[in-house]
Amino acid sequence: MSEDSIISLKNVNKWFGDFHVLQDVNLEVKKKERIVVCGPSGSGKSTMIRCINRLEEHQEGSIVVDGIELTGNLKNIDNVRKEVGMVFQQFNLFPHLSVKENITLAPIWVKKMPKAEAEELAMRQLEIVKIPEQANKYPGQLSGGQQQRVAIARSLAMNPNIMLFDEPTSALDPEMIKEVLDVMVDLANGGMTMIVVTHEMGFAKTVADRMVFMDEGKIVEEANPDKFFNNPESDRTKLFLSQILHQ
Amino acid sequence: MNEKIESRKPPVATTGIIGWLRINLFFNWTNSLITIFVIYCLYQFVPWILDWTVFSADFKYNYLGQQITNQEMCSRNLDPENGGACWAVIYVRFYQFIYGFYPREEVWRVNISYVMLAIALLPLLITKLPYRKIFLNFTYVFPIIAYFLLNGGFGLPDISTNKWGGLLVTLVLGCTGIALAFPIGVLLALGRRSKLPVISMMCVLFIEFIRGVPLITLLFFGMVMLPLFLPEGIDMDGLVRVLVAVTLFQSAYMAEVIRGGLQAIPTGQYEAARSLGMSYWRMNFQIILPQAIRISIPPIVNTSIGLFKDTTLVIIVGLLDLLGIGRGTLADTNWLGLSYEIYFFVSLVFFIFTFGMSRYSLYLEKKLKTGINMGAD
């Protein structure tokens, strides 16, 4: 693990039953680096980032996040989850709580923050994702794009060092994708370490420091966006890009 | 194409009383036939039942103006052609129906408990009650106050539970059973879904064993077997033994109902909570259970109503609940043959409570459907 690396995956292997979903995955992420992961469905990209905050357990190899190795140790897992925020494809907002309560819940109960302070924090996060006026509504009353922005605000309220995005725009109507991507671009420009699984290649070109292409549980190619899009090495990457860019 | 088209009123005959009648009662000829048949049945039945229960009924005095003290004085026994129900039996035995054999000079304690029960239920029934938090605190301490008030202690003379009876026993069993079974059921449901095999197996065993056994068996078990498990010299009160059996029974059912709700919660909710660093208990109490319990309200109320009625089974282990007092009254030679009146009254009391519960569940469901007020409490 190099000096400034904040996430380090070494020879990570994982199986779902007999299915070898991650095969010797190696990935180093530096502080403030923005990584975009792409690849066909079933290639293991979601599984890989879900391993980084232990929503999935890897079976071989090592994952070290901010100096903490992910093992069966529950204390370590809790500490890593405090460092790592995650945004899901299906938003996963808590439908029985208002937008503001969704955001304040974890600061109040996990960080033991006083309620008034947490509410102030929530409003600041809602300003960042540009929907402060929705604070008292319930998730069911918001559009998909607004819900996803609340989900981002909810993660940010825990003040994470790393943000993981698992296909954040795949469940959105086309006209709502931009509002979510705009928020993510702001976040990237603010210096957040990000790993984003997405098929939004426009977004990848603007923010990614490095592209990671996965297929069949392996990392096939890693390159800067310029090289990745214009001069990819592997044939598999070329095929994938031709399909995704010329549909 | 730019002309604005005004929205028109619907055709006259679909609105108003006539419209309502036409759509709902006389839509086509089968519909009309059924309507006429039902009206005919109501015409035959309603006047008769009203006459029997109210107009021709005796309440305290018979048609000769005498105060009724036994069944021979009921109008319907004096003159079979004319009399209706003889409610005097309820009037005379009212005390027993409501309090059992609780000493008369101490009955104020039961009355205060009834009033306190109503106050304790208020914050649960009315979510917009002013000072709801304070009322809720009272709800939590109410069982302790009621225990000492009814049972004795702090200078109040002890009233042994074999003197309790009637509605008092029904309510004590029903309320305590439901109130205790709920938290136990939640823990059992969580335990059954636990990833720790020992815990999950123990919960499965408990639930399946209790569910596989009739309540009557459990009541006998509580009465006969429970004392065998206790250290010698400790005598467990009969009512408490029954309460243990009833609570165990109800908690197994409650656990399965809540487990159903838990299964309806998408895994994304768990993942979101865990990704925010929430602990297992935090996640369940803040995120999962509030949603799961909301989903399960109809079946929760359903099993609660079931338990409330099943409390009548305690008659077989010798406790006299409302129905038990009714049957006791029927065995009294003074009131032989008044089974219609007594069963009608007992049914009515049960109906009032269970119907109240069912309306409460409808109210909760409606509140959730509107979706706005989903604050966790």
XYZ file of C-alpha atoms in Angstrom:
624
model
C 0.000 0.000 0.000
C 1.579 3.231 -1.134
C 1.878 6.281 1.110
C -1.083 8.360 -0.007
C -3.398 5.512 -0.902
C -6.709 5.618 1.015
C -8.318 2.452 -0.360
C -6.321 -0.612 -1.218
C -7.725 -3.873 -2.585
C -5.214 -6.704 -2.886
C -6.022 -9.991 -4.621
C -9.648 -9.760 -3.561
C -11.720 -12.817 -4.373
C -15.380 -13.412 -3.776
C -17.839 -16.124 -4.690
C -21.630 -16.183 -4.687
C -22.071 -19.920 -4.282
C -20.119 -21.363 -7.200
C -20.072 -18.097 -9.096
C -16.655 -16.446 -8.891
C -17.834 -12.842 -8.861
C -14.526 -11.101 -8.001
C -11.316 -12.643 -9.327
C -8.014 -11.329 -7.988
C -9.128 -7.716 -7.963
C -6.358 -5.214 -7.220
C -7.132 -1.529 -6.888
C -5.338 1.375 -5.221
C -7.198 4.646 -4.741
C -5.357 7.780 -3.656
C -6.783 10.529 -1.523
C -9.027 12.908 -3.511
C -8.882 10.612 -6.505
C -12.048 10.158 -8.588
C -12.452 6.693 -10.009
C -15.185 5.733 -12.446
C -15.890 2.019 -12.721
C -17.713 0.709 -15.765
C -18.354 -2.597 -17.403
C -21.186 -4.844 -18.560
C -23.795 -5.958 -16.040
C -22.733 -8.894 -13.937
C -19.079 -7.885 -14.193
C -18.757 -7.453 -10.416
C -18.416 -3.662 -10.278
C -21.223 -3.167 -7.738
C -19.975 -6.099 -5.692
C -16.517 -4.590 -5.611
C -17.603 -1.235 -4.206
C -20.031 -2.927 -1.806
C -17.050 -4.861 -0.447
C -15.333 -1.557 0.348
C -17.871 -0.766 3.089
C -18.508 -4.418 3.892
C -22.077 -4.598 2.631
C -20.610 -7.674 0.969
C -17.953 -9.822 2.553
C -14.904 -10.762 0.500
C -13.545 -14.224 1.055
C -9.881 -13.922 0.027
C -7.385 -11.095 -0.200
C -7.290 -7.875 1.794
C -9.208 -4.609 1.719
C -7.741 -1.691 3.654
C -9.713 1.539 3.926
C -7.998 4.565 5.469
C -5.570 2.326 7.309
C -8.268 -0.011 8.669
C -8.316 -3.559 7.385
C -11.783 -5.032 6.812
C -12.030 -8.339 8.636
C -14.727 -9.939 10.747
C -13.917 -7.343 13.428
C -17.187 -5.434 13.929
C -15.452 -2.419 15.451
C -13.337 -2.020 12.313
C -16.391 -2.367 10.101
C -18.189 0.364 12.050
C -15.163 2.628 11.800
C -14.869 2.100 8.060
C -18.565 2.812 7.566
C -18.150 6.120 9.382
C -15.451 7.036 6.833
C -17.301 5.841 3.762
C -20.580 7.222 2.451
C -22.638 5.294 -0.037
C -25.297 6.236 -2.571
C -27.469 3.479 -4.015
C -29.190 2.954 -7.328
C -32.596 2.723 -5.608
C -31.929 5.749 -3.287
C -32.975 3.692 -0.230
C -34.345 6.687 1.640
C -36.282 5.857 4.795
C -39.898 6.352 3.683
C -41.328 6.793 7.188
C -39.082 9.765 7.952
C -39.123 13.268 6.512
C -36.256 14.453 4.344
C -34.754 16.310 7.279
C -35.128 13.302 9.599
C -33.519 11.057 6.975
C -30.452 13.261 7.090
C -30.285 13.906 10.848
C -30.874 10.294 11.911
C -27.316 9.012 11.601
C -25.590 12.157 12.964
C -27.885 12.060 16.017
C -27.706 8.332 16.758
C -24.291 7.342 15.421
C -22.323 10.515 16.092
C -24.388 11.565 19.153
C -24.795 15.055 17.747
C -27.314 17.336 19.520
C -30.588 17.547 17.597
C -30.440 21.283 16.873
C -26.915 20.993 15.519
C -27.873 17.993 13.377
C -30.803 19.911 11.908
C -28.571 22.823 11.040
C -26.189 20.378 9.407
C -29.050 18.807 7.470
C -30.114 22.170 6.117
C -26.531 22.917 5.030
C -26.363 19.583 3.203
C -29.706 20.257 1.543
C -28.335 23.613 0.334
C -25.392 21.758 -1.195
C -27.716 19.437 -3.117
C -29.942 22.432 -3.919
C -33.258 21.322 -2.397
C -33.509 23.050 1.013
C -37.211 23.768 0.352
C -38.027 20.027 0.489
C -36.778 19.550 4.057
C -40.137 18.750 5.616
C -41.543 16.551 2.871
C -41.496 12.778 2.852
C -39.446 10.820 0.310
C -42.609 9.571 -1.404
C -43.492 13.165 -2.292
C -40.244 13.833 -4.160
C -39.166 13.059 -7.713
C -36.482 10.434 -8.284
C -33.812 13.050 -8.892
C -34.719 14.884 -5.693
C -34.709 11.622 -3.736
C -31.268 10.741 -4.988
C -30.011 14.185 -4.016
C -31.444 13.702 -0.528
C -29.616 10.364 -0.398
C -26.373 12.150 -1.278
C -27.042 14.771 1.406
C -27.756 12.006 3.911
C -24.373 10.421 3.223
C -22.545 13.727 3.294
C -24.022 14.568 6.698
C -21.795 11.885 8.209
C -18.820 13.832 6.871
C -17.237 10.889 5.038
C -13.767 10.927 3.501
C -14.805 8.622 0.719
C -18.038 8.432 -1.275
C -19.161 5.338 -3.134
C -21.806 5.667 -5.838
C -23.480 2.493 -7.060
C -25.121 3.396 -10.391
C -26.673 6.540 -8.893
C -28.522 7.567 -12.050
C -29.620 4.204 -13.451
C -33.053 4.304 -11.833
C -33.791 7.885 -12.889
C -35.846 9.320 -15.715
C -33.555 10.871 -18.336
C -34.484 14.460 -17.483
C -33.494 13.971 -13.852
C -30.057 12.503 -14.453
C -28.414 15.878 -14.961
C -29.488 17.353 -11.623
C -27.896 14.427 -9.803
C -24.734 14.455 -11.912
C -24.373 18.213 -11.313
C -24.323 17.594 -7.572
C -21.743 14.851 -8.030
C -19.549 17.124 -10.183
C -19.681 19.782 -7.429
C -18.672 17.145 -4.929
C -15.767 15.999 -7.106
C -14.590 19.572 -7.545
C -14.716 19.953 -3.769
C -11.998 17.316 -3.424
C -13.976 14.265 -2.306
C -12.461 10.843 -2.885
C -15.047 9.103 -5.051
C -15.592 5.713 -6.605
C -18.498 5.857 -9.029
C -20.033 2.914 -10.800
C -21.853 4.437 -13.748
C -22.527 4.255 -17.446
C -22.659 8.039 -17.779
C -19.611 8.426 -19.973
C -20.002 12.202 -20.241
C -19.719 12.426 -16.483
C -16.744 10.070 -16.540
C -14.907 12.214 -19.074
C -15.391 15.406 -17.041
C -14.588 14.214 -13.526
C -12.685 10.913 -13.593
C -8.993 10.824 -12.759
C -8.935 7.185 -13.685
C -11.253 4.785 -15.477
C -11.579 1.193 -14.354
C -13.134 -1.305 -16.735
C -14.343 -4.603 -15.327
C -15.561 -7.747 -17.029
C -16.366 -11.174 -15.596
C -15.107 -10.312 -12.141
C -11.737 -8.990 -13.271
C -10.337 -5.537 -13.766
C -9.556 -5.620 -17.481
C -8.197 -2.135 -17.941
C -7.241 0.877 -15.856
C -6.328 4.129 -17.582
C -6.837 7.870 -17.484
C -10.012 8.909 -19.300
C -8.203 10.353 -22.276
C -6.389 7.106 -23.003
C -9.369 4.978 -21.980
C -11.805 6.551 -24.398
C -9.460 7.312 -27.287
C -6.933 4.543 -27.198
C -8.052 1.562 -25.106
C -5.718 -1.393 -24.971
C -7.952 -4.426 -24.646
C -10.373 -5.617 -27.276
C -13.026 -6.193 -24.620
C -12.883 -2.510 -23.650
C -13.089 -1.459 -27.297
C -16.149 -3.607 -27.827
C -17.828 -2.287 -24.676
C -17.109 1.334 -25.581
C -18.342 0.889 -29.129
C -21.595 -0.550 -27.812
C -22.162 2.047 -25.133
C -21.125 5.102 -27.179
C -22.844 4.287 -30.464
C -26.217 3.068 -29.437
C -57.730 23.348 -31.690
C -56.929 26.002 -29.122
C -60.476 26.255 -27.828
C -60.646 25.437 -24.172
C -63.131 22.688 -23.440
C -65.053 23.292 -20.238
C -65.389 20.267 -18.022
C -69.047 19.251 -17.914
C -71.074 18.080 -14.970
C -71.809 14.359 -14.902
C -75.314 13.246 -16.012
C -77.878 14.135 -13.362
C -78.969 10.639 -12.491
C -75.510 9.586 -11.235
C -75.370 12.189 -8.479
C -77.572 12.980 -5.519
C -79.717 10.537 -3.580
C -81.559 9.247 -6.635
C -78.301 8.702 -8.473
C -76.776 6.949 -5.500
C -79.799 4.669 -5.172
C -79.758 3.880 -8.852
C -76.039 3.044 -8.969
C -75.815 1.149 -5.705
C -79.176 -0.495 -5.171
C -81.070 -0.690 -8.480
C -78.320 -0.895 -11.081
C -79.836 -3.861 -12.921
C -82.648 -6.310 -12.255
C -80.627 -8.859 -10.176
C -79.316 -5.976 -8.142
C -82.844 -4.664 -7.611
C -84.127 -8.124 -6.680
C -81.448 -8.538 -4.032
C -82.165 -5.061 -2.694
C -85.882 -5.843 -2.357
C -85.143 -9.175 -0.676
C -82.796 -7.560 1.838
C -85.298 -4.805 2.598
C -87.980 -7.481 3.206
C -85.658 -9.365 5.621
C -84.826 -6.183 7.486
C -88.555 -5.359 7.668
C -89.201 -8.758 9.255
C -86.221 -8.759 11.600
C -85.542 -5.215 12.810
C -88.950 -4.453 14.409
C -88.898 -7.847 16.137
C -85.398 -7.405 17.601
C -86.141 -3.812 18.638
C -89.348 -4.939 20.304
C -87.624 -7.796 22.119
C -84.576 -5.832 23.283
C -86.191 -2.470 24.036
C -89.932 -1.879 23.722
C -91.319 -5.004 25.409
C -88.279 -5.602 27.593
C -88.113 -5.410 31.395
C -85.281 -3.340 32.748
C -85.886 -3.131 36.471
C -89.635 -3.593 36.867
C -91.998 -6.072 35.196
C -95.237 -5.070 33.466
C -97.054 -5.208 36.794
C -94.668 -2.587 38.150
C -92.911 -4.949 40.583
C -89.163 -4.841 41.005
C -87.749 -8.044 39.514
C -85.651 -10.195 41.851
C -85.813 -13.574 40.107
C -86.693 -15.085 36.763
C -90.272 -15.941 37.750
C -91.064 -12.255 37.969
C -89.909 -11.514 34.416
C -92.794 -10.373 32.215
C -91.996 -13.048 29.656
C -92.358 -15.756 32.279
C -95.528 -14.262 33.765
C -97.127 -13.733 30.377
C -95.318 -15.575 27.548
C -97.386 -13.749 24.909
C -96.183 -10.269 25.792
C -92.799 -10.077 27.436
C -89.491 -9.267 25.800
C -86.013 -9.536 27.196
C -85.629 -9.490 30.961
C -82.646 -7.220 31.477
C -83.244 -7.153 35.198
C -80.826 -10.073 35.536
C -78.047 -7.849 34.206
C -79.205 -5.019 36.449
C -79.194 -7.193 39.565
C -75.931 -8.954 38.763
C -74.245 -5.905 37.216
C -71.714 -5.639 40.020
C -70.523 -9.200 39.446
C -70.322 -8.755 35.702
C -68.056 -5.763 36.079
C -66.059 -6.506 39.232
C -66.526 -10.209 40.049
C -66.399 -10.751 43.815
C -64.220 -7.765 44.569
C -65.214 -6.444 48.038
C -67.729 -3.621 47.749
C -65.915 -1.314 50.153
C -62.736 -1.569 48.025
C -64.396 -1.315 44.624
C -63.269 2.288 44.171
C -59.848 0.826 43.425
C -61.208 -1.006 40.404
C -63.110 2.070 39.265
C -59.992 4.205 39.448
C -58.114 1.536 37.492
C -60.775 1.566 34.770
C -60.578 5.346 34.526
C -56.784 5.218 34.468
C -56.900 2.585 31.734
C -58.988 4.932 29.627
C -56.522 7.773 30.267
C -53.575 5.499 29.469
C -55.159 4.581 26.131
C -55.808 8.209 25.163
C -52.327 9.071 23.822
C -52.344 5.855 21.796
C -55.721 6.643 20.291
C -55.277 10.353 19.637
C -51.929 11.244 18.102
C -52.618 14.970 18.229
C -53.418 14.993 21.939
C -51.914 18.024 23.718
C -49.137 17.054 26.190
C -49.043 13.630 24.551
C -45.524 12.928 25.842
C -46.640 13.297 29.474
C -49.671 11.089 28.844
C -47.415 8.494 27.239
C -45.215 8.397 30.327
C -48.352 7.751 32.332
C -49.230 4.918 29.943
C -45.890 3.272 30.695
C -46.253 3.439 34.508
C -49.981 2.651 34.484
C -49.533 -1.150 34.708
C -47.431 -0.784 37.880
C -49.913 1.590 39.517
C -52.814 -0.644 38.502
C -51.056 -3.720 39.884
C -50.649 -2.239 43.355
C -54.045 -0.579 43.277
C -55.922 -3.747 42.364
C -53.785 -6.223 44.228
C -52.958 -4.236 47.343
C -49.837 -2.798 48.899
C -48.753 0.627 50.166
C -51.341 0.467 52.920
C -54.134 -0.864 50.739
C -55.494 -4.201 51.943
C -54.615 -7.180 49.752
C -57.429 -8.442 47.552
C -56.612 -11.953 46.418
C -57.087 -12.493 42.706
C -59.618 -15.282 43.252
C -62.028 -12.499 44.223
C -61.477 -10.780 40.888
C -63.924 -11.577 38.140
C -66.090 -10.441 35.272
C -64.947 -7.625 33.051
C -62.047 -6.971 35.429
C -60.476 -10.353 34.684
C -61.249 -10.070 30.971
C -59.552 -6.680 30.758
C -56.585 -7.645 32.926
C -55.935 -10.728 30.795
C -56.599 -9.027 27.476
C -54.645 -5.824 28.125
C -51.704 -7.442 29.881
C -51.521 -10.241 27.340
C -51.534 -7.853 24.394
C -49.213 -5.308 26.011
C -46.612 -7.860 27.137
C -46.824 -10.038 24.052
C -46.025 -7.151 21.728
C -42.440 -6.449 22.860
C -41.739 -10.161 23.354
C -43.106 -10.828 19.882
C -40.860 -8.133 18.389
C -37.795 -9.709 20.015
C -38.821 -13.194 18.895
C -39.362 -11.994 15.335
C -35.953 -10.324 15.257
C -34.430 -13.396 16.881
C -35.924 -15.721 14.326
C -34.325 -13.695 11.532
C -31.037 -13.412 13.402
C -27.854 -14.584 11.690
C -26.720 -16.210 14.935
C -27.872 -19.819 14.602
C -28.324 -20.443 18.337
C -30.623 -17.466 18.814
C -32.592 -18.075 15.654
C -33.037 -21.765 16.488
C -34.226 -21.022 20.009
C -36.767 -18.532 18.691
C -37.991 -20.939 16.016
C -38.369 -23.706 18.594
C -40.275 -21.461 20.985
C -42.588 -20.055 18.333
C -43.312 -23.387 16.688
C -43.896 -25.133 20.001
C -46.299 -22.508 21.300
C -48.122 -22.201 18.003
C -48.432 -25.946 17.725
C -50.302 -26.243 21.008
C -53.893 -25.129 21.688
C -54.353 -22.256 24.137
C -56.338 -24.529 26.444
C -53.350 -26.845 26.731
C -51.155 -23.903 27.601
C -53.661 -22.773 30.231
C -53.596 -26.217 31.844
C -49.833 -26.151 31.543
C -49.739 -22.815 33.357
C -52.098 -24.025 36.057
C -50.673 -27.483 36.682
C -47.103 -27.604 35.406
C -45.776 -24.101 36.030
C -45.718 -24.539 39.840
C -43.554 -27.647 39.369
C -40.835 -25.520 37.765
C -40.808 -23.012 40.604
C -38.652 -23.447 43.691
C -40.518 -24.973 46.605
C -42.397 -22.610 48.866
C -43.075 -20.045 46.160
C -46.735 -20.093 45.346
C -47.654 -18.444 42.110
C -50.963 -16.685 41.923
C -53.556 -18.408 39.735
C -54.213 -15.321 37.640
C -50.494 -14.802 37.124
C -50.084 -18.396 35.963
C -52.835 -17.897 33.405
C -51.312 -14.578 32.383
C -47.972 -16.279 31.715
C -49.691 -18.845 29.509
C -51.739 -16.232 27.644
C -48.698 -13.988 27.109
C -46.531 -16.822 25.792
C -49.305 -17.864 23.447
C -49.902 -14.379 22.139
C -46.208 -13.506 21.778
C -45.635 -16.480 19.460
C -48.445 -15.303 17.186
C -47.310 -11.697 17.420
C -43.785 -12.750 16.458
C -45.014 -14.392 13.264
C -47.142 -11.387 12.369
C -44.242 -8.993 12.856
C -41.899 -11.318 10.983
C -44.275 -10.991 8.049
C -43.857 -7.223 8.230
C -40.088 -7.533 8.502
C -39.966 -9.624 5.362
C -41.698 -6.889 3.416
C -38.910 -4.385 4.110
C -36.556 -4.165 1.117
C -32.905 -5.077 1.765
C -31.969 -1.601 0.566
C -33.286 -0.220 3.860
C -30.908 -2.435 5.817
C -28.016 -1.563 3.526
C -28.669 2.168 3.743
C -28.819 1.992 7.550
C -25.660 -0.080 7.761
C -23.780 2.111 5.304
C -24.518 5.041 7.642
C -22.780 3.148 10.437
C -25.900 2.307 12.441
C -25.712 -0.588 14.878
C -27.999 -3.608 14.659
C -30.399 -2.357 17.376
C -30.351 1.230 16.173
C -31.123 0.077 12.643
C -33.995 -2.117 13.776
C -35.571 0.350 16.184
C -35.204 3.453 14.024
C -35.574 2.138 10.489
C -36.834 -1.402 10.155
C -39.383 -1.944 12.929
C -41.280 1.348 12.505
C -41.921 0.353 8.895
C -42.525 -3.332 9.563
C -45.004 -2.656 12.363
C -46.893 -0.172 10.192
C -47.297 -2.815 7.532
C -48.436 -5.368 10.102
C -51.054 -3.238 11.858
C -54.068 -5.113 10.436
C -52.790 -8.588 11.427
C -51.496 -7.281 14.780
C -54.962 -5.987 15.621
C -56.445 -9.179 14.244
C -54.477 -11.436 16.601
C -55.096 -9.009 19.462
C -58.839 -9.250 18.915
C -58.432 -13.006 18.764
C -56.646 -13.056 22.096
C -59.186 -10.761 23.724
C -61.931 -13.226 22.861
C -59.807 -16.262 23.701
C -59.474 -15.017 27.274
C -62.925 -16.545 27.808
C -61.175 -19.941 27.793
C -59.841 -19.258 31.301
C -63.205 -20.503 32.526
C -61.848 -24.053 32.201
C -59.115 -23.394 34.733
C -61.582 -21.885 37.148
C -61.219 -18.156 36.584
C -64.486 -16.289 36.214
C -64.183 -13.764 33.430
C -67.151 -11.946 31.923
C -68.497 -15.078 30.268
C -67.736 -17.116 33.392
C -69.831 -14.784 35.529
C -72.576 -15.057 32.931
C -72.531 -18.838 33.116
C -72.422 -18.687 36.892
C -75.512 -16.499 36.873
C -77.304 -18.947 34.603
C -76.610 -21.719 37.088
C -78.321 -19.683 39.795
C -81.876 -21.007 40.336
C -83.108 -17.429 40.637
C -82.110 -16.705 37.075
C -82.499 -20.059 35.331
C -83.509 -19.871 31.692
C -82.361 -16.335 30.997
C -79.571 -17.451 28.683
C -80.700 -15.161 25.810
C -80.312 -12.061 27.925
C -77.018 -13.076 29.467
C -75.316 -14.235 26.275
C -76.661 -11.180 24.475
C -75.166 -8.909 27.103
C -71.806 -10.716 27.185
C -71.643 -10.667 23.383
C -72.462 -6.986 23.345
C -69.664 -6.144 25.795
C -67.148 -8.181 23.794
C -68.409 -6.629 20.588
C -67.950 -3.101 21.932
C -64.312 -3.760 22.790
C -63.370 -5.724 19.682
C -65.238 -3.353 17.372
C -63.362 -0.473 18.999
C -60.089 -2.250 18.290
C -60.997 -2.858 14.694
C -62.011 0.786 14.153
C -58.730 1.846 15.722
C -56.820 -0.297 13.251
C -58.777 1.222 10.355
C -57.970 4.696 11.659
C -54.261 3.852 11.832
C -54.280 2.393 8.332
C -55.999 5.449 6.942
C -53.458 7.674 8.613
C -50.668 5.706 6.953
C -52.284 5.691 3.527
C -52.297 9.461 3.399
C -48.591 8.954 3.960
C -47.950 12.445 5.292
C -47.955 11.800 8.996
C -45.549 8.918 9.262
C -43.593 10.195 12.241
C -42.183 7.295 14.234
C -43.493 6.893 17.747
